[in-house]
Amino acid sequence: MPVEVSFPPVRLMNSESETAPLDSLAGRRLGVFCGIGNPSAFLRSVEELGLTVAASQEFPDHHRYTTRDI
């Protein structure tokens, strides 16, 4: 039996667990990056929020980010 799961974004969270509402990005041009199995789905999720993606970078699934990556 197939099961479909979705994880809609609910808030922003930084590396120190500080949060902000998603609409705090409204009107801003974003640079986004991800290291997940389906990066196009991530990009689509960002765009469906009405946000403007100015640049994006895809990394392999489960990528271990380095300072250079960021």
Coordinates of N, CA and C in Angstrom, one line a residue:
M1 N 0.8 -1.2 0.0 CA 0.0 0.0 0.0 C 0.9 1.2 0.0
P2 N 0.8 2.0 -1.1 CA 1.6 3.3 -1.1 C 1.1 4.3 -0.1
V3 N 2.0 5.1 0.4 CA 1.7 6.1 1.4 C 2.4 7.4 0.9
E4 N 1.6 8.5 0.9 CA 2.2 9.8 0.5 C 2.3 10.6 1.7
V5 N 3.5 11.3 1.9 CA 3.8 12.1 3.0 C 4.2 13.5 2.5
S6 N 3.8 14.5 3.2 CA 4.2 15.9 2.8 C 4.7 16.6 4.1
F7 N 5.6 17.5 3.9 CA 6.1 18.3 5.0 C 6.1 19.8 4.6
P8 N 4.9 20.4 4.7 CA 4.8 21.8 4.3 C 5.6 22.7 5.3
P9 N 6.2 23.7 4.7 CA 7.0 24.6 5.6 C 6.0 25.4 6.5
V10 N 6.5 25.6 7.8 CA 5.6 26.3 8.7 C 6.3 27.5 9.3
R11 N 7.7 27.5 9.3 CA 8.4 28.7 9.9 C 9.9 28.5 9.4
L12 N 10.6 29.6 9.6 CA 12.0 29.6 9.4 C 12.8 29.3 10.7
M13 N 13.9 28.6 10.6 CA 14.7 28.3 11.8 C 16.1 28.4 11.5
N14 N 16.9 29.1 12.3 CA 18.3 29.2 12.0 C 19.1 28.1 12.8
S15 N 20.4 28.1 12.7 CA 21.2 27.1 13.4 C 21.2 27.2 14.9
E16 N 20.7 28.3 15.4 CA 20.6 28.5 16.9 C 19.1 28.3 17.4
S17 N 18.3 27.7 16.5 CA 16.9 27.4 16.8 C 16.0 28.6 17.0
E18 N 16.5 29.8 16.6 CA 15.6 31.0 16.6 C 14.7 30.9 15.4
T19 N 13.4 31.3 15.6 CA 12.5 31.1 14.5 C 11.9 32.5 14.0
A20 N 11.4 32.5 12.8 CA 10.7 33.6 12.2 C 9.6 33.1 11.3
P21 N 8.6 33.9 11.1 CA 7.5 33.5 10.2 C 8.0 33.5 8.8
L22 N 7.4 32.6 8.0 CA 7.7 32.5 6.6 C 7.5 33.9 5.8
D23 N 6.5 34.6 6.2 CA 6.2 35.8 5.5 C 7.2 36.9 5.8
S24 N 8.2 36.7 6.7 CA 9.3 37.7 6.9 C 10.2 37.7 5.7
L25 N 10.1 36.8 4.7 CA 10.9 36.8 3.5 C 10.1 37.4 2.3
A26 N 8.9 37.8 2.5 CA 8.1 38.4 1.4 C 8.8 39.6 0.8
G27 N 8.9 39.7 -0.5 CA 9.5 40.8 -1.2 C 11.0 40.8 -1.3
R28 N 11.6 39.7 -0.7 CA 13.1 39.6 -0.8 C 13.5 38.6 -1.8
R29 N 14.7 38.8 -2.4 CA 15.2 37.9 -3.4 C 16.1 36.9 -2.6
L30 N 15.9 35.6 -2.8 CA 16.5 34.6 -2.0 C 17.6 33.8 -2.8
G31 N 18.6 33.4 -2.1 CA 19.5 32.4 -2.5 C 19.2 31.1 -1.7
V32 N 18.9 30.0 -2.3 CA 18.6 28.8 -1.6 C 19.5 27.7 -1.9
F33 N 19.7 26.8 -1.0 CA 20.5 25.6 -1.3 C 19.9 24.4 -0.6
C34 N 20.2 23.2 -1.1 CA 19.7 22.0 -0.4 C 20.5 20.8 -0.8
G35 N 20.5 19.8 0.1 CA 21.1 18.5 -0.1 C 20.2 17.4 0.2
I36 N 19.1 17.3 -0.6 CA 18.1 16.3 -0.4 C 17.9 15.5 -1.7
G37 N 17.2 14.4 -1.6 CA 17.0 13.5 -2.8 C 16.2 14.1 -3.9
N38 N 15.4 15.0 -3.7 CA 14.5 15.6 -4.7 C 14.6 17.1 -4.6
P39 N 15.7 17.7 -5.1 CA 15.9 19.2 -4.9 C 14.9 20.0 -5.7
S40 N 14.4 19.5 -6.8 CA 13.4 20.2 -7.6 C 12.1 20.4 -6.8
A41 N 11.7 19.4 -5.9 CA 10.6 19.5 -5.1 C 10.8 20.6 -4.0
F42 N 12.0 20.7 -3.5 CA 12.3 21.8 -2.5 C 12.2 23.1 -3.2
L43 N 12.7 23.3 -4.3 CA 12.7 24.6 -5.0 C 11.2 24.9 -5.3
R44 N 10.4 24.0 -5.8 CA 9.0 24.2 -6.0 C 8.3 24.6 -4.8
S45 N 8.6 24.0 -3.6 CA 8.0 24.4 -2.4 C 8.3 25.9 -2.0
V46 N 9.5 26.3 -2.2 CA 9.9 27.7 -2.0 C 9.1 28.6 -2.9
E47 N 9.0 28.3 -4.1 CA 8.3 29.1 -5.1 C 6.8 29.2 -4.9
E48 N 6.2 28.0 -4.4 CA 4.8 28.0 -4.1 C 4.4 28.9 -2.9
L49 N 5.4 29.2 -2.1 CA 5.2 30.2 -1.0 C 5.1 31.6 -1.5
G50 N 5.3 31.8 -2.8 CA 5.3 33.1 -3.4 C 6.6 33.9 -3.3
L51 N 7.7 33.1 -3.0 CA 9.0 33.8 -2.7 C 9.8 33.8 -4.0
T52 N 10.7 34.8 -4.2 CA 11.5 34.9 -5.4 C 12.9 34.3 -5.2
V53 N 13.2 33.3 -5.9 CA 14.5 32.6 -5.9 C 15.4 33.3 -6.9
A54 N 16.4 34.0 -6.4 CA 17.4 34.6 -7.3 C 18.5 33.7 -7.7
A55 N 18.8 32.7 -6.8 CA 19.9 31.8 -7.1 C 19.7 30.5 -6.3
S56 N 20.1 29.4 -6.8 CA 19.9 28.1 -6.1 C 21.2 27.3 -6.3
Q57 N 21.4 26.4 -5.4 CA 22.6 25.5 -5.5 C 22.1 24.1 -4.9
E58 N 22.3 23.1 -5.7 CA 21.9 21.7 -5.3 C 23.2 21.0 -4.9
F59 N 23.1 20.2 -3.8 CA 24.2 19.3 -3.4 C 23.6 17.9 -3.4
P60 N 24.5 16.9 -3.3 CA 24.0 15.5 -3.3 C 23.2 15.3 -2.0
D61 N 22.4 14.2 -2.1 CA 21.5 13.8 -0.9 C 22.4 13.6 0.3
H62 N 22.0 14.1 1.4 CA 22.8 14.0 2.7 C 24.2 14.6 2.7
H63 N 24.3 15.7 1.9 CA 25.6 16.4 1.8 C 26.1 16.9 3.1
R64 N 27.3 16.7 3.4 CA 27.9 17.3 4.6 C 28.5 18.7 4.2
Y65 N 27.8 19.7 4.7 CA 28.1 21.1 4.3 C 29.4 21.5 5.0
T66 N 30.2 22.2 4.2 CA 31.4 22.8 4.7 C 31.3 24.3 4.7
T67 N 32.2 25.0 5.4 CA 32.2 26.4 5.4 C 32.3 26.9 3.9
R68 N 33.1 26.3 3.1 CA 33.3 26.7 1.7 C 31.9 26.6 1.0
D69 N 31.1 25.6 1.2 CA 29.8 25.4 0.6 C 29.0 26.7 0.8
I70 N 29.0 27.1 2.1 CA 28.1 28.2 2.5 C 28.7 29.6 2.0

